[in-house]
Amino acid sequence: MTIKTVKIAPFDGQKPGTSGLRKKTRVFMQDHYLAAFVQSVFDAIGGGEGKRFVVGGDGRFFNRPAIQTILGIAAANGATEAIVGQNGLLSTPAASNLIRQNRTDGGFILSASHNPGGIDADFGVKFNAANGGPAPEGLTARIYDATRSIEGYRILAADDVDLGSVGESRLGGMTVRVVDPVADYLALMETLFDFDAIRRLFAGGFTMRFDAMHAVTGPYARAILEASLGAAAGTVVNAVPSEDFGGGHPDPNPIWAKPLMDLMMSDEAPDLGAASDGDGDRNMIVGRGAYVTPSDSLAILAANAHLAPGYKNGLAGVARSMPTSAASDKVAEKLGIASFETPTGWKFFGNLLDAGRATLCGEESAGTGSDHVREKDGLWAVLLWLNILAARGQSVARIQNAHWTEFGRNYYSRHDFEAVSQAHANALVTGVISRLDALPGQVFAGMTVERADEFAYRDPIDNSLSEHQGLRIWFAGGGRAVLRLSGTGTEGATIRLYLELYRAEGSIPGQDTAEVLEPLRQAVLELAGFARHVGRVDPDVIT
Ligand code: G1P
Ligand code: ZN
């Protein structure tokens, strides 16, 4: 086996976004494109000599060839070991766990998360650091710098490594260890949750549907929910990972997991419905007739986490991304623990988790997790819910209603305007930024602006400053609107509009979320000039 050095010129636009480098699959399939990025990661971390890495992905189209390329580059850069999920599969939280348990120098996770997969869909690569979490901003900046000055990459000329069976093989000077993707993750879950109590719950007739959305959590959910916890066979549906996720969006929300939502709102609903995304880090929780927003889920989990053995001593703090509703802040306040508001993206939780300042973290985009790994974790959230349901012996709806009565309710909705031209999206955002100082006191569609700012975050651990993290507008009467541009899209710009209205008295009888938020929606549409800049006021997706 020989090491080849391939001379190349830099590719434009290899800047990692909210969650790694995400592009159209065909972009990644261009000669040298993936290799250039992977070599840049090695260059940014001071080379691969003597280092060990975890490698795996969500099984989407191009997962397997991409893994072979990464293995060849790792070996040629002097890495001594690669731990790879069998058949190239690893959920993002399981990869994070393997990095931590094996104390590797980091890991490559191949996924475009909840984006569709296939040759004409999306692909992505994330590099996670030795703490198991997404590369922090400083590292992604160094990676991006490296992509702009790269002159070539090193790769081992060798046959493909067999990833189909568990065991060890050699690739040049590197050991490739193929592992069962589920085993270590299941063992970790057993340390956190009362598996016996959950077994008794299922044995007592509790019913559930878990929609794996043809993505990576299928094997995990089958092994954990059905084989270990005794949920009925068939509880996990769409359980076989497919390269194009059955042609759908593997995104666990009421839009893309509509069949599950429909079931949960019907007379045939089981006690619990849940779903996860392409790479297994997101989750959706829905009770019989009761959808739980991710923001509320974080708050309810924070209020009840002590019922699970792994959290019986309480939480150090709760962190949420800025656009996430403030429901979890109310819980933290009552528990007398810290709450943190960070920019969008899991990487911003890493320092808080490493420093032991936060135990639970969550995002409105269906991400919830804890300090057990350094990624959000879909199945973990489902298991914590199951543990709480087993301990309280109440339905999801009852727990949620009691929560709103105790803490008040944060009505919440996100509106996404997709594939907007970059110029129009920028014009809308810069238009609001230029008027931020003048907004307080102005009235839009009958609502008065109280405050407005552009969110910046000073990391309390390393003191780094992250600016331009979204626009916040507060209205008289308890409403908040947030505007920001997506950092994960692969086509044009996506404008996200987040609406939130707090009601201390809890639910308003007879009004659904859309009705409650309508005045706020009208106000911000007018304020930002959606009709003028985007040419429409109706979003593509409402979650
Ligand atoms: C989106 C979500 C964000 C999440 C990220 C990765 O990022 O909004 O909460 O961390 O996907 O899953 P965005 O496209 O908004 O930048
Ligand atoms: Zn994901």
XYZ file of C-alpha atoms and ligand atoms in Angstrom:
560
model
C 0.000 0.000 0.000
C 1.378 3.374 -0.945
C 0.566 6.874 0.153
C -0.412 9.137 -2.719
C -0.137 12.888 -2.531
C -2.752 14.489 -4.739
C -2.238 18.110 -5.728
C -5.415 20.199 -5.792
C -6.611 23.787 -5.750
C -8.922 24.947 -2.937
C -12.688 24.606 -3.383
C -14.843 27.630 -2.678
C -17.403 27.612 0.093
C -16.098 24.852 2.361
C -17.102 26.847 5.414
C -18.698 24.700 8.118
C -22.178 25.994 9.027
C -24.447 25.458 12.050
C -23.636 21.783 11.892
C -20.608 20.925 9.792
C -20.202 21.172 6.030
C -23.504 20.478 4.336
C -23.950 20.547 0.561
C -25.774 18.865 -2.259
C -24.634 15.266 -2.588
C -23.350 15.875 -6.104
C -21.147 18.681 -4.784
C -19.557 16.221 -2.361
C -19.215 13.653 -5.148
C -16.994 15.926 -7.273
C -13.445 14.641 -7.531
C -11.348 15.657 -4.522
C -14.128 17.722 -2.854
C -14.608 15.564 0.233
C -10.903 14.765 0.377
C -10.038 18.471 0.382
C -12.302 19.081 3.362
C -11.100 16.062 5.310
C -7.437 16.908 4.728
C -8.240 20.458 5.877
C -9.605 19.044 9.130
C -6.338 17.165 9.662
C -4.358 20.303 8.812
C -6.462 22.326 11.263
C -5.939 19.927 14.151
C -2.178 19.729 13.703
C -2.105 16.552 11.615
C -3.222 12.994 12.247
C 0.052 11.443 13.470
C -0.582 8.924 16.242
C -4.232 9.966 16.561
C -7.403 7.922 16.849
C -10.831 8.732 15.421
C -14.420 7.533 15.306
C -16.053 7.377 11.861
C -19.671 6.700 10.988
C -22.766 8.158 9.400
C -26.505 8.040 9.071
C -26.467 5.652 6.122
C -27.557 8.121 3.469
C -26.457 7.860 -0.160
C -22.645 8.339 -0.456
C -22.109 7.334 3.204
C -20.045 4.255 2.366
C -17.698 5.713 -0.278
C -17.209 8.792 1.904
C -16.134 6.613 4.827
C -13.603 4.800 2.629
C -12.136 8.158 1.562
C -11.895 9.346 5.162
C -10.229 6.112 6.250
C -7.688 6.381 3.431
C -6.852 9.990 4.315
C -6.689 9.241 8.055
C -4.269 6.359 7.469
C -2.134 8.460 5.143
C -2.012 11.232 7.726
C -0.600 8.871 10.338
C -3.704 7.979 12.360
C -3.274 4.777 14.351
C -6.894 3.728 14.846
C -10.327 4.307 13.353
C -13.400 3.010 15.170
C -16.157 2.572 12.607
C -19.806 1.597 13.052
C -20.745 -1.664 11.341
C -21.910 -1.011 7.768
C -20.758 2.563 8.289
C -23.681 3.351 10.573
C -23.480 5.438 13.731
C -26.075 7.803 15.079
C -24.644 11.187 15.970
C -25.124 10.686 19.749
C -23.669 7.159 19.552
C -20.632 8.563 17.718
C -20.256 11.201 20.421
C -20.389 8.456 23.043
C -17.751 6.357 21.254
C -15.396 9.344 21.013
C -15.738 9.911 24.747
C -15.618 6.304 25.897
C -12.605 5.460 23.780
C -10.923 8.809 24.451
C -10.247 9.313 20.770
C -8.983 12.548 19.287
C -12.317 13.210 17.635
C -14.612 11.791 15.021
C -16.064 12.246 11.552
C -19.861 12.006 11.341
C -21.389 11.799 7.894
C -24.852 13.245 7.827
C -26.983 16.104 6.650
C -29.199 15.419 9.661
C -32.885 15.860 8.831
C -32.288 16.937 5.222
C -33.344 14.438 2.543
C -30.783 11.963 1.229
C -29.982 10.695 -2.273
C -27.831 11.659 -5.232
C -29.965 14.754 -5.829
C -30.453 15.571 -2.161
C -28.064 16.478 0.640
C -24.890 15.199 2.245
C -22.721 16.483 5.055
C -19.627 15.963 7.168
C -19.177 17.053 10.761
C -15.961 16.875 12.713
C -16.404 16.381 16.433
C -13.655 17.123 18.899
C -12.194 14.935 21.640
C -14.945 15.923 24.096
C -17.417 14.273 21.685
C -19.026 17.563 20.708
C -19.235 19.505 17.447
C -16.083 21.406 16.584
C -16.210 24.722 18.420
C -16.150 28.008 16.506
C -12.376 28.464 16.799
C -11.744 25.061 15.249
C -14.286 25.479 12.456
C -12.597 28.778 11.619
C -9.207 27.017 11.394
C -10.751 24.286 9.226
C -12.200 26.905 6.908
C -8.830 28.678 6.700
C -7.196 25.384 5.828
C -9.725 24.734 3.041
C -8.748 28.055 1.488
C -5.030 27.411 1.376
C -4.954 23.666 0.741
C -2.531 22.534 -1.939
C -3.051 18.814 -1.798
C -4.058 15.803 0.257
C -2.540 12.488 1.236
C -4.468 9.279 0.763
C -3.599 5.610 0.996
C -4.022 3.722 -2.257
C -5.732 0.569 -1.012
C -8.772 -1.629 -1.465
C -11.969 -0.739 0.364
C -12.067 -1.835 3.995
C -14.760 -4.404 4.795
C -17.202 -2.635 7.115
C -19.823 -5.384 7.050
C -18.627 -7.410 9.995
C -17.510 -6.548 13.495
C -13.755 -7.000 13.957
C -10.348 -5.507 13.263
C -8.351 -5.042 10.097
C -5.336 -3.014 9.018
C -5.162 -0.147 6.599
C -1.511 0.786 6.198
C -0.344 1.675 9.685
C -3.878 2.152 10.977
C -6.133 -0.321 12.748
C -9.746 -0.219 11.590
C -12.028 -1.486 14.346
C -15.577 -2.149 13.178
C -17.996 -2.073 16.124
C -21.653 -2.829 16.768
C -23.181 0.661 16.523
C -25.763 0.009 19.245
C -24.041 -1.925 22.071
C -22.110 0.838 23.848
C -24.951 3.303 23.415
C -27.435 0.886 24.989
C -25.047 0.326 27.894
C -24.871 4.085 28.449
C -28.664 4.402 28.450
C -28.862 1.641 31.074
C -26.766 3.766 33.424
C -29.165 6.720 33.108
C -32.654 5.241 33.158
C -34.695 2.829 35.224
C -35.015 0.091 32.607
C -36.940 -2.163 35.014
C -39.590 0.488 35.621
C -39.961 1.034 31.883
C -40.193 -2.744 31.352
C -43.013 -2.874 33.893
C -44.729 -0.006 32.082
C -44.713 -1.915 28.784
C -45.614 -5.188 30.485
C -48.633 -3.428 31.965
C -50.018 -2.667 28.512
C -48.454 0.721 27.723
C -48.386 1.206 23.962
C -46.065 3.214 21.770
C -45.108 3.955 18.200
C -41.588 5.036 17.351
C -41.113 6.267 13.784
C -37.464 5.872 12.780
C -38.246 7.590 9.471
C -36.107 5.077 7.489
C -33.063 6.553 9.174
C -30.314 5.573 11.542
C -32.293 5.132 14.781
C -34.159 2.101 13.441
C -31.599 -0.446 14.700
C -31.133 1.467 17.969
C -34.852 1.743 18.698
C -35.501 -1.895 17.879
C -32.694 -3.071 20.141
C -33.607 -0.768 23.024
C -37.402 -0.389 22.918
C -38.428 -3.775 21.584
C -35.638 -6.215 22.474
C -34.520 -4.762 25.792
C -37.549 -2.927 27.195
C -40.207 -5.300 25.915
C -42.286 -2.949 23.787
C -44.478 -4.951 21.415
C -42.908 -6.091 18.149
C -43.799 -3.521 15.513
C -43.574 -0.599 17.951
C -40.703 0.727 15.825
C -41.804 1.529 12.290
C -39.737 2.513 9.234
C -36.899 0.834 11.087
C -34.549 -0.060 8.240
C -32.144 2.758 7.306
C -32.394 3.540 3.614
C -30.107 5.668 1.458
C -32.874 8.129 0.647
C -34.944 7.740 3.826
C -37.799 6.236 1.876
C -37.882 9.358 -0.283
C -38.917 11.560 2.643
C -37.502 14.202 4.935
C -36.241 12.399 8.026
C -37.303 15.332 10.196
C -39.334 14.529 13.314
C -41.918 17.279 13.402
C -45.672 17.427 12.755
C -45.110 18.187 9.069
C -42.667 15.464 8.058
C -43.845 12.892 10.599
C -47.460 13.440 9.614
C -48.517 9.767 9.611
C -47.410 9.530 13.232
C -49.184 12.790 14.093
C -52.367 11.602 12.408
C -52.254 8.352 14.364
C -51.669 10.173 17.655
C -54.651 12.449 17.053
C -56.928 9.501 16.186
C -58.964 7.093 18.286
C -56.339 4.379 17.672
C -53.530 6.395 19.224
C -51.079 4.523 21.437
C -49.973 6.087 24.740
C -46.813 7.602 23.299
C -45.638 8.576 19.844
C -42.035 9.462 19.100
C -39.761 9.952 16.114
C -36.146 10.743 15.389
C -34.267 12.263 12.475
C -31.723 11.138 9.881
C -28.772 10.903 12.258
C -30.690 10.265 15.464
C -30.054 13.451 17.378
C -33.517 15.013 17.084
C -36.749 13.829 18.662
C -40.464 14.396 18.535
C -42.704 13.574 21.480
C -46.448 13.316 21.145
C -48.957 11.894 23.568
C -52.447 10.676 22.732
C -54.044 13.845 21.380
C -51.228 15.961 22.814
C -48.260 17.248 20.808
C -45.384 18.456 22.965
C -43.353 21.285 21.438
C -39.598 20.775 21.756
C -39.395 23.884 23.951
C -42.049 22.502 26.299
C -40.421 19.078 26.217
C -37.151 20.565 27.465
C -39.013 22.327 30.274
C -41.002 19.234 31.276
C -37.887 17.053 31.192
C -36.031 19.574 33.344
C -38.865 19.636 35.882
C -39.013 15.822 36.074
C -35.484 14.600 35.336
C -34.871 13.752 38.999
C -37.270 10.813 38.520
C -34.591 9.058 36.412
C -31.640 7.465 38.244
C -29.016 9.298 36.176
C -30.379 12.662 37.295
C -31.613 11.822 40.777
C -29.289 14.349 42.370
C -30.803 17.170 40.356
C -29.489 19.361 37.562
C -26.631 21.853 37.600
C -28.406 24.071 35.106
C -30.497 24.146 31.951
C -29.349 25.670 28.671
C -31.456 26.515 25.645
C -30.750 28.158 22.324
C -31.950 31.729 22.020
C -34.888 31.051 19.657
C -36.145 28.276 21.958
C -39.028 29.378 24.167
C -38.337 30.510 27.706
C -40.388 27.656 29.197
C -37.280 25.971 30.598
C -36.146 29.245 32.216
C -39.271 29.138 34.382
C -38.381 25.648 35.568
C -34.784 26.610 36.296
C -35.977 29.611 38.264
C -38.242 27.462 40.410
C -35.561 24.815 40.929
C -33.100 27.536 41.848
C -30.615 26.437 39.197
C -28.835 28.335 36.427
C -30.355 28.868 33.009
C -28.377 29.776 29.899
C -29.357 31.263 26.549
C -26.945 30.372 23.745
C -26.837 30.903 19.968
C -28.424 28.322 17.687
C -26.392 25.132 17.250
C -25.350 22.407 19.666
C -21.706 23.470 19.643
C -22.538 26.350 21.959
C -23.586 23.958 24.732
C -20.245 22.152 24.758
C -18.371 24.440 27.144
C -21.300 24.598 29.589
C -21.549 20.807 29.624
C -17.785 20.304 29.935
C -17.643 22.767 32.824
C -20.539 21.093 34.622
C -22.606 24.278 34.492
C -25.525 22.793 32.548
C -26.924 19.259 32.726
C -29.820 19.487 30.245
C -29.793 21.395 26.969
C -32.363 21.908 24.272
C -33.311 23.639 21.060
C -36.687 24.453 19.566
C -35.668 22.436 16.512
C -36.416 19.130 18.251
C -33.040 18.766 19.919
C -32.762 17.752 23.541
C -29.845 16.246 25.381
C -27.740 16.127 28.488
C -24.180 15.853 29.700
C -24.105 12.093 28.952
C -22.723 12.917 25.475
C -21.903 16.174 23.706
C -24.655 16.040 21.088
C -28.389 16.224 21.259
C -29.844 12.761 21.530
C -33.205 11.680 20.138
C -33.569 8.269 21.767
C -32.254 9.578 25.070
C -35.135 12.088 25.130
C -37.631 9.324 24.373
C -36.208 7.162 27.167
C -36.288 10.024 29.668
C -39.931 10.596 28.763
C -40.633 6.879 29.204
C -38.895 6.913 32.592
C -40.991 9.907 33.686
C -44.216 8.332 32.404
C -43.366 5.137 34.294
C -42.560 7.021 37.494
C -45.600 9.317 37.417
C -48.104 6.827 36.079
C -49.838 9.652 34.181
C -50.457 10.335 30.511
C -48.380 12.745 28.423
C -51.379 15.096 28.170
C -51.912 15.112 31.917
C -48.250 15.807 32.649
C -48.170 18.594 30.069
C -51.360 20.251 31.326
C -50.153 20.115 34.911
C -46.884 21.687 33.782
C -48.665 24.606 32.096
C -50.850 25.149 35.165
C -47.803 25.268 37.393
C -45.415 27.284 35.225
C -47.621 29.102 32.711
C -47.599 28.331 28.996
C -45.229 29.601 26.319
C -47.229 29.445 23.100
C -44.672 28.842 20.392
C -44.321 28.350 16.666
C -41.581 28.519 14.026
C -42.240 29.659 10.459
C -39.681 28.803 7.768
C -39.437 30.621 4.460
C -37.296 28.365 2.309
C -35.288 28.844 -0.901
C -35.485 32.628 -0.680
C -32.890 34.409 -2.779
C -29.851 35.277 -0.687
C -30.157 38.930 -1.720
C -33.796 39.211 -0.648
C -33.170 37.459 2.647
C -30.208 39.699 3.394
C -32.222 42.786 2.501
C -34.963 41.784 4.920
C -32.552 41.139 7.762
C -30.339 44.177 7.223
C -33.481 46.263 6.874
C -34.527 45.319 10.398
C -30.995 45.684 11.780
C -30.748 49.231 10.464
C -33.954 50.138 12.338
C -33.349 48.260 15.605
C -32.721 51.331 17.732
C -35.756 53.152 16.370
C -38.219 50.270 16.831
C -39.177 50.620 20.519
C -42.473 52.481 20.759
C -43.426 51.860 17.131
C -46.716 50.080 16.460
C -47.123 47.304 13.850
C -50.504 45.721 13.167
C -51.676 47.061 16.495
C -48.734 45.773 18.543
C -46.179 47.989 20.203
C -42.476 47.116 20.147
C -40.913 47.256 23.590
C -37.324 46.267 22.844
C -35.308 44.993 19.935
C -31.725 43.812 19.571
C -29.324 41.590 17.696
C -28.321 38.628 19.837
C -24.642 38.240 20.714
C -23.286 35.603 23.086
C -20.346 35.850 25.405
C -19.368 32.306 26.335
C -19.113 32.277 30.141
C -16.362 29.652 30.078
C -13.896 30.748 27.398
C -15.115 34.325 27.087
C -15.402 34.071 23.288
C -17.907 36.357 21.628
C -20.324 35.179 18.917
C -22.115 38.040 17.217
C -24.965 38.335 14.699
C -26.893 35.395 16.123
C -30.401 36.561 15.275
C -32.747 39.485 15.812
C -35.032 39.641 18.834
C -38.099 41.828 19.030
C -40.217 41.995 22.160
C -43.737 43.384 22.053
C -45.880 44.818 24.824
C -48.054 42.071 26.271
C -45.405 39.324 26.520
C -44.756 38.457 22.867
C -41.340 37.823 21.345
C -40.398 37.377 17.717
C -36.994 36.161 16.534
C -35.651 36.398 12.999
C -32.559 34.610 11.754
C -31.135 33.017 8.656
C -30.572 29.281 8.645
C -27.001 28.042 8.714
C -27.819 24.554 7.454
C -29.646 25.129 4.181
C -28.170 23.996 0.886
C -30.281 26.072 -1.503
C -30.649 29.858 -1.386
C -31.502 31.248 2.038
C -33.992 30.064 4.617
C -35.515 32.733 6.848
C -36.681 31.455 10.194
C -39.299 33.406 12.104
C -39.892 32.261 15.677
C -43.011 33.415 17.547
C -43.561 33.102 21.272
C -46.199 34.409 23.668
C -46.179 33.662 27.375
C -49.407 33.249 29.309
C -48.867 33.017 33.070
C -52.354 31.605 33.546
C -51.553 28.551 31.376
C -53.658 27.459 28.418
C -56.268 29.802 27.014
C -59.465 27.750 26.669
C -60.748 27.329 23.131
C -57.739 28.851 21.337
C -55.060 26.979 19.485
C -51.447 28.070 19.108
C -51.945 29.637 15.683
C -54.817 31.784 16.946
C -52.930 32.913 20.009
C -49.878 33.869 17.937
C -51.735 35.494 15.025
C -51.485 39.130 16.217
C -47.761 38.688 16.831
C -47.301 37.110 13.416
C -49.096 39.995 11.696
C -46.986 42.506 13.580
C -43.623 41.008 12.664
C -44.588 40.351 9.038
C -45.356 44.039 8.731
C -42.343 45.167 10.726
C -39.860 43.160 8.658
C -41.624 43.710 5.326
C -42.004 40.071 4.300
C -44.418 40.898 1.488
C -41.993 43.460 0.068
C -38.739 41.495 0.431
C -39.823 37.871 0.058
C -42.956 38.382 -1.997
C -45.040 36.270 0.378
C -46.209 36.115 3.962
C -46.987 32.412 4.113
C -44.106 30.171 5.144
C -43.218 26.826 3.569
C -43.149 24.995 6.867
C -44.722 25.741 10.223
C -43.539 23.731 13.203
C -30.990 24.076 12.447
C -31.710 24.318 13.743
C -30.733 24.317 14.892
C -29.926 23.022 14.879
C -29.318 22.787 13.514
C -28.646 21.426 13.431
O -30.056 25.104 12.222
O -32.429 25.528 13.711
O -31.415 24.481 16.098
O -28.918 23.063 15.842
O -30.325 22.844 12.510
O -29.529 20.386 13.647
P -30.346 26.361 11.245
O -30.727 25.811 9.907
O -31.506 27.091 11.863
O -29.077 27.155 11.254
Zn -29.831 15.521 13.218
